[in-house]
Amino acid sequence: MSWHGSTTVRDRIFASLPYLVPLVTSLSFSSNVFQQFPALAKVVIPILSPVLLIYSVLPFANLIIFFALFFLVVRNEKILHFIRFNTMQALLVDILLFIAALILPILTQVSGLNLIVVALSSVVFLGTLTIVIFAVVQSLRGLYAEVPTLSEAVYMQVR
């Protein structure tokens, strides 16, 4: 879907950049996947290394970046709807990852669920990776990345 005007190449790049935030957050769920597929780590980690450097230098970087994107991009109606939509969608994925990061350690405490927690961690990382790749490709094509339920929530937030 391509409405609210056309997008330039610069707009498409800016719209895809916020998806680095959930991708970095999802790395905490990636250890099992990277052990099974080390080639995937060799692709993902170099792409994220500049962002990881920022996260390692700046205390509370994830929180600061989250609120900066929300207040300076999503709530700024002077910015193109396409960029605000993609930024809000990336932030919602990041919120879902935060919730998963709260729930999975609780499940680890229950005996017998360790294998399930390992599987769920892998699913969370691979699901995030899939959403990010899909959204970035769609953004670079100049199209809205329609992720069921998630995009509906984004449309309610971004006017």
Short mmCIF file of C-alpha atoms in Angstrom, two decimals:
data_model
loop_
_atom_site.label_atom_id
_atom_site.label_comp_id
_atom_site.label_asym_id
_atom_site.label_seq_id
_atom_site.Cartn_x
_atom_site.Cartn_y
_atom_site.Cartn_z
CA MET A 1 0.00 0.00 0.00
CA SER A 2 1.43 3.33 -0.99
CA TRP A 3 -0.69 6.27 0.10
CA HIS A 4 -0.09 9.66 1.75
CA GLY A 5 2.10 10.76 -1.17
CA SER A 6 5.13 9.35 -2.87
CA THR A 7 8.45 8.64 -1.21
CA THR A 8 11.97 9.52 -2.24
CA VAL A 9 14.98 7.25 -1.86
CA ARG A 10 16.05 9.27 1.18
CA ASP A 11 12.61 8.79 2.78
CA ARG A 12 12.79 5.06 2.13
CA ILE A 13 16.19 4.79 3.81
CA PHE A 14 15.04 6.85 6.82
CA ALA A 15 11.92 4.67 7.08
CA SER A 16 14.00 1.49 7.24
CA LEU A 17 16.57 2.69 9.82
CA PRO A 18 14.32 2.41 12.92
CA TYR A 19 14.12 -1.34 12.40
CA LEU A 20 17.68 -1.54 13.71
CA VAL A 21 16.28 -0.91 17.21
CA PRO A 22 14.24 -4.14 17.51
CA LEU A 23 16.96 -6.06 15.70
CA VAL A 24 19.51 -5.01 18.33
CA THR A 25 17.05 -5.80 21.12
CA SER A 26 16.40 -9.25 19.67
CA LEU A 27 20.09 -10.17 19.94
CA SER A 28 19.49 -11.16 23.55
CA PHE A 29 17.37 -14.04 22.19
CA SER A 30 19.83 -15.06 19.46
CA SER A 31 22.47 -17.17 21.21
CA ASN A 32 20.92 -20.55 20.39
CA VAL A 33 20.27 -19.61 16.77
CA PHE A 34 23.81 -18.27 16.35
CA GLN A 35 25.23 -21.50 17.83
CA GLN A 36 23.28 -23.53 15.29
CA PHE A 37 23.91 -21.17 12.38
CA PRO A 38 27.20 -19.29 12.86
CA ALA A 39 27.02 -17.93 9.31
CA LEU A 40 23.91 -15.99 10.31
CA ALA A 41 25.88 -14.33 13.11
CA LYS A 42 28.58 -13.38 10.59
CA VAL A 43 25.93 -11.55 8.57
CA VAL A 44 23.87 -9.94 11.34
CA ILE A 45 26.58 -8.78 13.77
CA PRO A 46 28.63 -6.72 11.24
CA ILE A 47 25.47 -4.95 10.09
CA LEU A 48 24.65 -4.03 13.67
CA SER A 49 28.17 -3.22 14.88
CA PRO A 50 27.83 0.62 14.58
CA VAL A 51 24.57 0.51 16.52
CA LEU A 52 26.02 -1.90 19.07
CA LEU A 53 28.87 0.53 19.63
CA ILE A 54 26.37 3.29 20.47
CA TYR A 55 24.52 0.94 22.81
CA SER A 56 27.74 -0.01 24.60
CA VAL A 57 28.96 3.58 25.05
CA LEU A 58 25.71 5.29 26.01
CA PRO A 59 24.05 4.20 29.28
CA PHE A 60 20.35 3.44 28.81
CA ALA A 61 20.78 3.80 25.05
CA ASN A 62 17.80 1.60 24.25
CA LEU A 63 15.49 3.72 26.39
CA ILE A 64 16.90 7.02 25.11
CA ILE A 65 16.65 5.95 21.46
CA PHE A 66 13.14 4.59 22.01
CA PHE A 67 11.80 7.84 23.46
CA ALA A 68 13.73 9.99 20.98
CA LEU A 69 12.19 8.10 18.06
CA PHE A 70 8.74 8.21 19.62
CA PHE A 71 8.66 11.90 20.50
CA LEU A 72 10.86 13.33 17.74
CA VAL A 73 9.64 11.19 14.84
CA VAL A 74 6.32 9.45 15.51
CA ARG A 75 4.65 12.44 17.18
CA ASN A 76 6.10 14.98 14.74
CA GLU A 77 3.45 15.50 12.06
CA LYS A 78 5.90 17.49 9.93
CA ILE A 79 7.66 14.21 9.14
CA LEU A 80 6.29 12.11 6.31
CA HIS A 81 3.61 9.59 7.34
CA PHE A 82 5.60 6.77 5.73
CA ILE A 83 8.58 7.38 8.03
CA ARG A 84 6.40 7.83 11.11
CA PHE A 85 4.50 4.62 10.33
CA ASN A 86 7.66 2.56 9.99
CA THR A 87 9.20 4.10 13.10
CA MET A 88 6.11 3.32 15.18
CA GLN A 89 5.99 -0.21 13.82
CA ALA A 90 9.64 -0.76 14.77
CA LEU A 91 8.93 0.61 18.25
CA LEU A 92 5.96 -1.73 18.70
CA VAL A 93 8.14 -4.69 17.76
CA ASP A 94 10.63 -3.44 20.36
CA ILE A 95 7.86 -3.30 22.98
CA LEU A 96 6.89 -6.89 22.17
CA LEU A 97 10.53 -7.90 22.62
CA PHE A 98 10.61 -6.15 25.99
CA ILE A 99 7.54 -8.14 27.08
CA ALA A 100 9.16 -11.37 25.87
CA ALA A 101 12.30 -10.46 27.84
CA LEU A 102 10.16 -10.17 30.96
CA ILE A 103 8.24 -13.41 30.46
CA LEU A 104 10.95 -15.84 29.34
CA PRO A 105 13.11 -15.59 32.51
CA ILE A 106 10.01 -16.35 34.59
CA LEU A 107 9.42 -19.48 32.52
CA THR A 108 13.05 -20.47 33.07
CA GLN A 109 12.36 -20.71 36.82
CA VAL A 110 9.73 -23.39 36.26
CA SER A 111 11.42 -26.78 36.19
CA GLY A 112 11.13 -28.72 32.99
CA LEU A 113 10.52 -25.72 30.77
CA ASN A 114 14.14 -25.00 29.84
CA LEU A 115 13.83 -26.64 26.42
CA ILE A 116 10.63 -24.71 25.75
CA VAL A 117 12.31 -21.44 26.78
CA VAL A 118 15.23 -22.17 24.43
CA ALA A 119 12.78 -22.85 21.61
CA LEU A 120 10.75 -19.73 22.40
CA SER A 121 13.90 -17.60 22.47
CA SER A 122 14.84 -18.87 19.04
CA VAL A 123 11.32 -18.23 17.73
CA VAL A 124 11.36 -14.69 19.12
CA PHE A 125 14.69 -13.92 17.46
CA LEU A 126 13.81 -15.53 14.13
CA GLY A 127 10.36 -13.90 14.14
CA THR A 128 11.90 -10.50 14.78
CA LEU A 129 14.51 -11.07 12.10
CA THR A 130 11.76 -12.03 9.64
CA ILE A 131 9.63 -8.98 10.46
CA VAL A 132 12.64 -6.67 10.21
CA ILE A 133 13.78 -8.07 6.86
CA PHE A 134 10.24 -7.89 5.47
CA ALA A 135 9.70 -4.34 6.74
CA VAL A 136 13.06 -3.07 5.51
CA VAL A 137 12.53 -4.57 2.05
CA GLN A 138 9.04 -3.09 1.85
CA SER A 139 10.29 0.28 3.08
CA LEU A 140 13.09 0.35 0.54
CA ARG A 141 10.51 -0.43 -2.15
CA GLY A 142 8.44 2.53 -0.94
CA LEU A 143 5.60 0.35 0.33
CA TYR A 144 4.02 0.10 3.75
CA ALA A 145 5.02 -3.11 5.52
CA GLU A 146 1.65 -4.56 6.45
CA VAL A 147 2.18 -6.95 9.37
CA PRO A 148 -1.21 -8.28 10.53
CA THR A 149 -2.44 -6.87 13.86
CA LEU A 150 0.80 -4.94 14.38
CA SER A 151 0.15 -2.56 11.48
CA GLU A 152 -3.42 -2.02 12.64
CA ALA A 153 -2.08 -0.89 16.02
CA VAL A 154 0.38 1.38 14.25
CA TYR A 155 -2.37 3.00 12.17
CA MET A 156 -4.27 3.77 15.39
CA GLN A 157 -1.19 5.60 16.76
CA VAL A 158 -0.02 7.38 13.62
CA ARG A 159 -2.52 9.68 11.99
#
